GROMACS .gro file of C-alpha atoms in nm:
model
  390
    1MET     CA    1  -1.190 -10.443  -7.038
    2PRO     CA    2  -1.502 -10.423  -6.818
    3PRO     CA    3  -1.774 -10.218  -6.988
    4SER     CA    4  -1.767  -9.968  -6.701
    5ILE     CA    5  -1.410  -9.860  -6.787
    6ASN     CA    6  -1.409  -9.556  -7.017
    7PRO     CA    7  -1.159  -9.604  -7.304
    8LEU     CA    8  -1.030  -9.250  -7.237
    9ALA     CA    9  -0.891  -9.380  -6.908
   10ARG     CA   10  -0.617  -9.548  -7.112
   11LEU     CA   11  -0.470  -9.203  -7.175
   12PHE     CA   12  -0.358  -9.172  -6.813
   13ASP     CA   13  -0.008  -9.274  -6.705
   14GLY     CA   14  -0.036  -9.606  -6.526
   15ALA     CA   15  -0.390  -9.672  -6.653
   16ASP     CA   16  -0.318 -10.033  -6.746
   17GLU     CA   17  -0.217 -10.116  -6.390
   18VAL     CA   18  -0.528  -9.946  -6.248
   19VAL     CA   19  -0.760 -10.129  -6.488
   20ALA     CA   20  -0.589 -10.459  -6.411
   21GLU     CA   21  -0.645 -10.397  -6.039
   22ILE     CA   22  -1.012 -10.317  -6.100
   23GLU     CA   23  -1.052 -10.640  -6.296
   24ARG     CA   24  -0.871 -10.839  -6.027
   25ARG     CA   25  -1.092 -10.699  -5.753
   26ALA     CA   26  -1.406 -10.756  -5.956
   27ALA     CA   27  -1.314 -11.121  -6.008
   28ALA     CA   28  -1.213 -11.170  -5.645
   29SER     CA   29  -1.531 -11.014  -5.512
   30ALA     CA   30  -1.775 -11.198  -5.740
   31ASP     CA   31  -1.839 -11.471  -5.485
   32ALA     CA   32  -1.725 -11.282  -5.176
   33ALA     CA   33  -1.949 -11.172  -4.896
   34VAL     CA   34  -2.034 -10.804  -4.864
   35PRO     CA   35  -1.756 -10.647  -4.651
   36HIS     CA   36  -1.839 -10.506  -4.313
   37PRO     CA   37  -1.849 -10.122  -4.316
   38ASP     CA   38  -1.572 -10.108  -4.058
   39ASP     CA   39  -1.344 -10.301  -4.292
   40ALA     CA   40  -1.418 -10.064  -4.577
   41TRP     CA   41  -1.344  -9.761  -4.359
   42ALA     CA   42  -1.018  -9.919  -4.241
   43GLU     CA   43  -0.904  -9.972  -4.600
   44ALA     CA   44  -0.996  -9.615  -4.698
   45ALA     CA   45  -0.816  -9.471  -4.393
   46ALA     CA   46  -0.485  -9.609  -4.518
   47TYR     CA   47  -0.514  -9.380  -4.820
   48HIS     CA   48  -0.701  -9.087  -4.664
   49PRO     CA   49  -0.609  -9.073  -4.293
   50LYS     CA   50  -0.762  -8.814  -4.066
   51GLY     CA   51  -0.429  -8.763  -3.898
   52LEU     CA   52  -0.063  -8.861  -3.919
   53ALA     CA   53   0.203  -8.879  -3.648
   54LEU     CA   54   0.533  -8.765  -3.796
   55THR     CA   55   0.890  -8.741  -3.671
   56VAL     CA   56   1.173  -8.533  -3.818
   57SER     CA   57   1.450  -8.772  -3.923
   58GLU     CA   58   1.676  -8.520  -4.097
   59VAL     CA   59   1.708  -8.146  -4.156
   60VAL     CA   60   1.875  -8.047  -4.484
   61GLU     CA   61   2.006  -7.692  -4.518
   62GLU     CA   62   1.921  -7.591  -4.873
   63THR     CA   63   2.025  -7.224  -4.862
   64ALA     CA   64   2.088  -6.963  -4.592
   65THR     CA   65   1.712  -6.903  -4.578
   66ALA     CA   66   1.564  -7.246  -4.652
   67LYS     CA   67   1.570  -7.595  -4.507
   68THR     CA   68   1.404  -7.925  -4.593
   69LEU     CA   69   1.248  -8.120  -4.307
   70ARG     CA   70   1.240  -8.494  -4.375
   71LEU     CA   71   0.943  -8.643  -4.194
   72ARG     CA   72   0.883  -9.014  -4.137
   73ALA     CA   73   0.588  -9.193  -3.985
   74THR     CA   74   0.633  -9.208  -3.608
   75GLY     CA   75   0.681  -9.576  -3.537
   76GLY     CA   76   0.789  -9.651  -3.894
   77GLY     CA   77   0.605  -9.778  -4.197
   78PRO     CA   78   0.498  -9.625  -4.528
   79LEU     CA   79   0.314  -9.296  -4.550
   80PRO     CA   80  -0.007  -9.244  -4.751
   81ALA     CA   81   0.028  -9.198  -5.124
   82PHE     CA   82  -0.003  -8.849  -5.270
   83LEU     CA   83  -0.005  -8.675  -5.606
   84ALA     CA   84   0.298  -8.462  -5.693
   85GLY     CA   85   0.204  -8.103  -5.611
   86GLN     CA   86  -0.014  -8.181  -5.308
   87TYR     CA   87   0.053  -8.068  -4.951
   88ILE     CA   88   0.002  -8.162  -4.590
   89SER     CA   89  -0.118  -7.933  -4.311
   90LEU     CA   90   0.133  -7.948  -4.027
   91THR     CA   91   0.011  -7.878  -3.674
   92VAL     CA   92   0.263  -7.673  -3.477
   93ARG     CA   93   0.273  -7.558  -3.114
   94ILE     CA   94   0.441  -7.223  -3.052
   95GLY     CA   95   0.424  -7.147  -2.681
   96GLU     CA   96   0.055  -7.164  -2.587
   97LEU     CA   97  -0.059  -7.124  -2.947
   98VAL     CA   98  -0.152  -7.432  -3.148
   99THR     CA   99  -0.192  -7.362  -3.518
  100SER     CA  100  -0.133  -7.524  -3.856
  101ARG     CA  101   0.027  -7.438  -4.185
  102ALA     CA  102   0.016  -7.610  -4.523
  103PHE     CA  103   0.346  -7.710  -4.681
  104SER     CA  104   0.382  -7.863  -5.025
  105ILE     CA  105   0.563  -8.195  -5.036
  106SER     CA  106   0.886  -8.157  -5.233
  107SER     CA  107   0.981  -8.525  -5.243
  108SER     CA  108   0.869  -8.769  -5.509
  109PRO     CA  109   0.546  -8.971  -5.478
  110ALA     CA  110   0.759  -9.273  -5.566
  111VAL     CA  111   0.916  -9.250  -5.218
  112ARG     CA  112   0.672  -9.355  -4.946
  113ASP     CA  113   0.900  -9.381  -4.641
  114HIS     CA  114   0.914  -9.003  -4.590
  115TYR     CA  115   0.773  -8.665  -4.688
  116ASP     CA  116   1.009  -8.375  -4.753
  117LEU     CA  117   0.877  -8.030  -4.660
  118THR     CA  118   1.090  -7.741  -4.786
  119VAL     CA  119   1.048  -7.431  -4.570
  120ARG     CA  120   1.182  -7.083  -4.642
  121ARG     CA  121   1.228  -6.800  -4.395
  122LEU     CA  122   0.969  -6.526  -4.441
  123ARG     CA  123   0.967  -6.181  -4.290
  124GLY     CA  124   0.710  -6.201  -4.012
  125GLY     CA  125   0.643  -6.570  -4.086
  126LEU     CA  126   0.529  -6.714  -3.753
  127VAL     CA  127   0.533  -7.087  -3.830
  128SER     CA  128   0.799  -7.101  -4.101
  129ASN     CA  129   1.052  -6.911  -3.891
  130HIS     CA  130   0.968  -7.118  -3.583
  131LEU     CA  131   1.032  -7.440  -3.776
  132LEU     CA  132   1.358  -7.313  -3.920
  133ASP     CA  133   1.480  -7.203  -3.578
  134THR     CA  134   1.370  -7.502  -3.369
  135ALA     CA  135   1.295  -7.814  -3.576
  136ALA     CA  136   1.561  -8.082  -3.528
  137PRO     CA  137   1.584  -8.459  -3.574
  138GLY     CA  138   1.350  -8.624  -3.327
  139ALA     CA  139   1.093  -8.343  -3.325
  140GLU     CA  140   0.739  -8.477  -3.347
  141PHE     CA  141   0.442  -8.329  -3.531
  142THR     CA  142   0.096  -8.425  -3.642
  143SER     CA  143  -0.062  -8.349  -3.977
  144ASP     CA  144  -0.360  -8.420  -4.196
  145GLY     CA  145  -0.322  -8.656  -4.489
  146PRO     CA  146  -0.209  -8.522  -4.828
  147ILE     CA  147  -0.460  -8.292  -4.996
  148GLY     CA  148  -0.478  -8.029  -5.268
  149THR     CA  149  -0.578  -7.969  -5.631
  150PHE     CA  150  -0.245  -7.839  -5.760
  151PHE     CA  151  -0.134  -8.148  -5.950
  152HIS     CA  152  -0.100  -8.256  -6.311
  153ASN     CA  153  -0.399  -8.415  -6.482
  154PRO     CA  154  -0.264  -8.585  -6.797
  155LEU     CA  155  -0.601  -8.591  -6.967
  156PHE     CA  156  -0.671  -8.218  -6.941
  157HIS     CA  157  -0.334  -8.049  -6.882
  158GLY     CA  158  -0.132  -8.188  -7.169
  159ASP     CA  159   0.233  -8.293  -7.158
  160ASP     CA  160   0.410  -7.959  -7.220
  161LEU     CA  161   0.407  -7.753  -6.901
  162VAL     CA  162   0.536  -7.413  -6.790
  163PHE     CA  163   0.607  -7.340  -6.422
  164LEU     CA  164   0.651  -6.989  -6.285
  165ALA     CA  165   0.785  -7.040  -5.933
  166GLY     CA  166   0.922  -6.813  -5.665
  167GLY     CA  167   1.110  -6.894  -5.343
  168SER     CA  168   0.984  -7.206  -5.166
  169GLY     CA  169   0.706  -7.220  -5.425
  170VAL     CA  170   0.946  -7.440  -5.620
  171ALA     CA  171   0.859  -7.728  -5.381
  172PRO     CA  172   0.555  -7.865  -5.570
  173ALA     CA  173   0.735  -7.819  -5.902
  174MET     CA  174   1.030  -8.016  -5.761
  175SER     CA  175   0.797  -8.298  -5.658
  176MET     CA  176   0.650  -8.308  -6.010
  177ILE     CA  177   0.994  -8.309  -6.171
  178ARG     CA  178   1.107  -8.593  -5.949
  179ASP     CA  179   0.781  -8.777  -6.022
  180VAL     CA  180   0.843  -8.754  -6.397
  181LEU     CA  181   1.194  -8.892  -6.361
  182ASP     CA  182   1.108  -9.168  -6.113
  183HIS     CA  183   0.810  -9.295  -6.313
  184GLY     CA  184   0.934  -9.226  -6.664
  185LEU     CA  185   0.632  -9.007  -6.741
  186ASN     CA  186   0.586  -8.846  -7.080
  187ARG     CA  187   0.603  -8.479  -6.982
  188ARG     CA  188   0.815  -8.181  -7.074
  189MET     CA  189   0.859  -7.908  -6.815
  190THR     CA  190   0.993  -7.553  -6.843
  191LEU     CA  191   1.069  -7.398  -6.504
  192VAL     CA  192   1.114  -7.021  -6.473
  193TYR     CA  193   1.231  -6.984  -6.114
  194GLY     CA  194   1.260  -6.648  -5.942
  195SER     CA  195   1.482  -6.590  -5.640
  196ARG     CA  196   1.617  -6.284  -5.465
  197ARG     CA  197   1.984  -6.372  -5.508
  198ALA     CA  198   2.186  -6.640  -5.684
  199ASP     CA  199   2.292  -6.793  -5.352
  200ASP     CA  200   1.928  -6.828  -5.243
  201VAL     CA  201   1.811  -7.063  -5.522
  202ILE     CA  202   1.662  -7.373  -5.360
  203PHE     CA  203   1.754  -7.706  -5.528
  204ARG     CA  204   1.978  -7.521  -5.774
  205GLU     CA  205   2.240  -7.795  -5.806
  206GLU     CA  206   1.981  -8.069  -5.858
  207LEU     CA  207   1.772  -7.863  -6.099
  208ASP     CA  208   2.072  -7.767  -6.310
  209ARG     CA  209   2.196  -8.127  -6.316
  210ILE     CA  210   1.858  -8.259  -6.432
  211ALA     CA  211   1.831  -7.989  -6.699
  212ARG     CA  212   2.181  -8.076  -6.819
  213GLU     CA  213   2.133  -8.454  -6.819
  214ARG     CA  214   1.767  -8.467  -6.926
  215PRO     CA  215   1.695  -8.174  -7.160
  216ASP     CA  216   1.406  -8.378  -7.298
  217VAL     CA  217   1.235  -8.349  -6.957
  218LEU     CA  218   1.338  -8.016  -6.805
  219THR     CA  219   1.450  -7.668  -6.904
  220VAL     CA  220   1.538  -7.431  -6.617
  221HIS     CA  221   1.571  -7.053  -6.626
  222HIS     CA  222   1.686  -6.883  -6.307
  223VAL     CA  223   1.572  -6.524  -6.254
  224VAL     CA  224   1.713  -6.311  -5.972
  225SER     CA  225   1.596  -5.972  -5.852
  226GLU     CA  226   1.920  -5.868  -5.681
  227PRO     CA  227   2.202  -5.977  -5.917
  228GLU     CA  228   2.559  -5.972  -5.792
  229PRO     CA  229   2.865  -5.902  -6.010
  230GLY     CA  230   2.922  -6.190  -6.249
  231TRP     CA  231   2.557  -6.299  -6.272
  232THR     CA  232   2.485  -6.389  -6.636
  233GLY     CA  233   2.129  -6.517  -6.603
  234ALA     CA  234   1.799  -6.335  -6.630
  235VAL     CA  235   1.717  -6.042  -6.403
  236GLY     CA  236   1.365  -5.970  -6.276
  237PRO     CA  237   1.102  -5.851  -6.246
  238LEU     CA  238   0.930  -6.134  -6.430
  239ASP     CA  239   0.697  -5.969  -6.679
  240ALA     CA  240   0.529  -6.071  -7.005
  241ALA     CA  241   0.837  -5.994  -7.215
  242LEU     CA  242   1.066  -6.202  -6.995
  243ILE     CA  243   0.818  -6.490  -6.973
  244ASP     CA  244   0.793  -6.491  -7.353
  245GLU     CA  245   1.172  -6.479  -7.387
  246LEU     CA  246   1.242  -6.762  -7.143
  247ALA     CA  247   0.943  -6.994  -7.179
  248GLY     CA  248   0.881  -6.934  -7.548
  249PRO     CA  249   0.537  -6.921  -7.711
  250LEU     CA  250   0.274  -7.049  -7.470
  251ASN     CA  251   0.033  -7.168  -7.740
  252GLY     CA  252  -0.210  -7.292  -7.477
  253ARG     CA  253   0.051  -7.488  -7.276
  254MET     CA  254  -0.061  -7.531  -6.918
  255ALA     CA  255   0.098  -7.269  -6.690
  256TYR     CA  256   0.143  -7.337  -6.320
  257LEU     CA  257   0.196  -7.052  -6.073
  258CYS     CA  258   0.354  -7.159  -5.746
  259GLY     CA  259   0.429  -6.878  -5.503
  260PRO     CA  260   0.444  -6.621  -5.379
  261PRO     CA  261   0.064  -6.570  -5.381
  262GLY     CA  262   0.099  -6.194  -5.364
  263ARG     CA  263   0.229  -6.206  -5.723
  264TYR     CA  264  -0.051  -6.417  -5.868
  265ALA     CA  265  -0.275  -6.133  -5.985
  266TYR     CA  266   0.019  -5.963  -6.159
  267LEU     CA  267   0.146  -6.285  -6.321
  268ILE     CA  268  -0.202  -6.379  -6.441
  269GLU     CA  269  -0.227  -6.035  -6.602
  270GLN     CA  270   0.112  -6.086  -6.772
  271LEU     CA  271   0.016  -6.431  -6.899
  272ARG     CA  272  -0.319  -6.306  -7.026
  273SER     CA  273  -0.139  -6.029  -7.218
  274LEU     CA  274   0.050  -6.307  -7.398
  275GLY     CA  275  -0.281  -6.462  -7.502
  276GLN     CA  276  -0.287  -6.735  -7.237
  277PRO     CA  277  -0.649  -6.832  -7.154
  278ARG     CA  278  -0.732  -6.815  -6.781
  279ARG     CA  279  -0.845  -7.177  -6.790
  280ARG     CA  280  -0.486  -7.273  -6.880
  281ILE     CA  281  -0.342  -7.113  -6.566
  282ARG     CA  282  -0.330  -7.313  -6.243
  283LEU     CA  283  -0.252  -7.169  -5.899
  284GLU     CA  284  -0.094  -7.333  -5.598
  285ALA     CA  285  -0.336  -7.244  -5.318
  286ASN     CA  286  -0.204  -7.356  -4.981
  287SER     CA  287  -0.063  -7.047  -4.817
  288VAL     CA  288  -0.195  -6.792  -4.572
  289ALA     CA  289  -0.414  -6.545  -4.759
  290LEU     CA  290  -0.305  -6.186  -4.796
  291PRO     CA  291  -0.465  -5.933  -4.558
  292PRO     CA  292  -0.769  -5.765  -4.714
  293PRO     CA  293  -0.759  -5.391  -4.631
  294ALA     CA  294  -0.585  -5.319  -4.963
  295ASP     CA  295  -0.866  -5.502  -5.143
  296PRO     CA  296  -1.083  -5.242  -5.319
  297ARG     CA  297  -1.388  -5.435  -5.200
  298TRP     CA  298  -1.300  -5.371  -4.832
  299PRO     CA  299  -1.585  -5.161  -4.686
  300ALA     CA  300  -1.509  -4.793  -4.647
  301GLY     CA  301  -1.506  -4.690  -4.284
  302ALA     CA  302  -1.431  -5.039  -4.151
  303ASP     CA  303  -1.107  -4.983  -3.960
  304PRO     CA  304  -0.902  -5.304  -3.994
  305ALA     CA  305  -0.733  -5.222  -3.664
  306GLY     CA  306  -1.068  -5.184  -3.487
  307THR     CA  307  -1.205  -5.455  -3.262
  308VAL     CA  308  -1.531  -5.649  -3.263
  309THR     CA  309  -1.670  -5.928  -3.045
  310VAL     CA  310  -1.680  -6.291  -3.156
  311THR     CA  311  -1.903  -6.538  -2.973
  312ALA     CA  312  -1.844  -6.911  -3.026
  313ARG     CA  313  -1.900  -7.222  -2.817
  314GLY     CA  314  -2.031  -7.028  -2.522
  315ARG     CA  315  -1.741  -6.783  -2.512
  316SER     CA  316  -1.706  -6.421  -2.621
  317PHE     CA  317  -1.381  -6.239  -2.694
  318GLU     CA  318  -1.258  -5.932  -2.877
  319VAL     CA  319  -1.069  -5.969  -3.207
  320THR     CA  320  -0.925  -5.735  -3.468
  321ARG     CA  321  -1.120  -5.686  -3.790
  322GLY     CA  322  -0.809  -5.716  -4.006
  323ARG     CA  323  -0.698  -6.051  -3.863
  324PRO     CA  324  -0.827  -6.372  -4.027
  325LEU     CA  325  -1.110  -6.522  -3.828
  326LEU     CA  326  -0.935  -6.859  -3.810
  327ASP     CA  327  -0.626  -6.698  -3.655
  328SER     CA  328  -0.841  -6.510  -3.403
  329LEU     CA  329  -1.017  -6.831  -3.302
  330GLU     CA  330  -0.684  -7.009  -3.256
  331ASP     CA  331  -0.553  -6.714  -3.054
  332ASN     CA  332  -0.837  -6.784  -2.812
  333GLY     CA  333  -0.792  -7.159  -2.790
  334LEU     CA  334  -1.058  -7.262  -3.044
  335ARG     CA  335  -0.941  -7.470  -3.339
  336PRO     CA  336  -1.179  -7.544  -3.624
  337GLN     CA  337  -1.046  -7.805  -3.863
  338ALA     CA  338  -0.822  -7.635  -4.121
  339SER     CA  339  -0.583  -7.724  -4.398
  340CYS     CA  340  -0.499  -7.489  -4.686
  341ARG     CA  341  -0.555  -7.159  -4.500
  342SER     CA  342  -0.609  -6.992  -4.837
  343GLY     CA  343  -0.983  -7.026  -4.888
  344GLU     CA  344  -0.981  -7.326  -5.120
  345CYS     CA  345  -1.030  -7.651  -4.926
  346ALA     CA  346  -1.330  -7.536  -4.715
  347LEU     CA  347  -1.234  -7.752  -4.417
  348CYS     CA  348  -1.245  -7.449  -4.186
  349ARG     CA  349  -1.607  -7.362  -4.267
  350VAL     CA  350  -1.799  -7.206  -3.977
  351LYS     CA  351  -2.163  -7.098  -3.969
  352VAL     CA  352  -2.219  -6.726  -3.916
  353CYS     CA  353  -2.534  -6.716  -3.703
  354SER     CA  354  -2.537  -6.338  -3.675
  355GLY     CA  355  -2.327  -6.045  -3.795
  356GLU     CA  356  -2.135  -5.985  -4.116
  357VAL     CA  357  -1.795  -6.104  -4.236
  358PHE     CA  358  -1.581  -5.999  -4.531
  359HIS     CA  359  -1.424  -6.268  -4.750
  360ALA     CA  360  -1.089  -6.214  -4.918
  361GLU     CA  361  -1.074  -6.263  -5.291
  362GLU     CA  362  -0.911  -6.605  -5.245
  363ALA     CA  363  -1.227  -6.750  -5.088
  364ARG     CA  364  -1.380  -7.028  -5.294
  365LEU     CA  365  -1.728  -7.008  -5.149
  366ARG     CA  366  -1.982  -7.262  -5.268
  367GLY     CA  367  -2.341  -7.184  -5.348
  368SER     CA  368  -2.448  -7.369  -5.034
  369ASP     CA  369  -2.206  -7.160  -4.824
  370ARG     CA  370  -2.373  -6.839  -4.936
  371ARG     CA  371  -2.722  -6.981  -4.906
  372PHE     CA  372  -2.684  -7.113  -4.553
  373GLY     CA  373  -2.446  -6.851  -4.413
  374TYR     CA  374  -2.113  -7.036  -4.392
  375ALA     CA  375  -1.776  -6.863  -4.396
  376HIS     CA  376  -1.430  -6.997  -4.475
  377ALA     CA  377  -1.267  -6.886  -4.152
  378CYS     CA  378  -0.913  -6.868  -4.291
  379VAL     CA  379  -1.008  -6.589  -4.534
  380ALA     CA  380  -1.301  -6.435  -4.345
  381TYR     CA  381  -1.274  -6.108  -4.150
  382PRO     CA  382  -1.542  -5.997  -3.901
  383LEU     CA  383  -1.680  -5.654  -3.986
  384GLU     CA  384  -1.902  -5.637  -3.677
  385ASP     CA  385  -1.992  -5.843  -3.372
  386ILE     CA  386  -2.060  -6.198  -3.488
  387GLU     CA  387  -2.181  -6.529  -3.347
  388LEU     CA  388  -2.042  -6.854  -3.485
  389ASP     CA  389  -2.126  -7.221  -3.472
  390PHE     CA  390  -1.888  -7.503  -3.562
   0.00000   0.00000   0.00000
């Protein structure tokens, strides 16, 4: 083993193959000329592309409210690798509006000829409902490459995991389950999956089959909030007592929360009441942030329905205080780069040259953002007239 390889790396699944590749490349490059920078960038782009052209090859109806869009590379070929739990940001045109939304990949990382995006109908959901109503085989989209921090780290997260999922939030959990099965990984997963009704449980047949055939890998508990006659499973709401009953003692097991984000604060509180440390709770963060007026930090007297003026790139236009700044920019034909739309990835950073903005609680501002006046546009709300640069 080269001295630069930390022995702890051997704890990762697939570490031997990675180390062997490092050794192979080291030996091959010992007498090789220094590669041209363009060659290095070309090799990196295959793994971290700036953009992907995708075509819908199949639409699978999962439930009455959810479908899976199977996307393949336009023109064929393999897609970039990803970690189970990551997402892509799909660019969508709706009339004159061009916007993007992040969708977790529900297929396995072992499959590279397509990405599956599982989309559920949401009340008032602009992009999700548009996709469910219009996307058909042959439809073409563009997206960023896979991104996101909601994945399993075998060194720090352990091998006994608890997932609390709701609705289409089961997508990243499904990708991780499929990853474990396809790669024979040493992990045990308990999925507590909340749905409105029994007939609205996404992937129910597959999940139940895996739990039945591979109890060493997966335990599934379905929880519904609107039970029909004959339902014998658990009934919500999902609180500390029900989590304890279904998942068993947490004892520091890593807990993953995956949708809906409006329930995160409540579920964190329930987990903490069971003695779960906050550092052992991970959140899927790739959904549109909740509007802020209900946030107790929202300034008194700042009417969220009131309008202010935004100036950017030589243009000025009126926007509503209570609408995310990123959405307001897109409404007016300006599109900063964006991905998660939940305040985490920071790709939509814009510099606030003048005026004040309010950041939702989801914003993961860096020290440099605060110091130099940058806002995460997807979770920033203009409190007064502002001037932006991006």
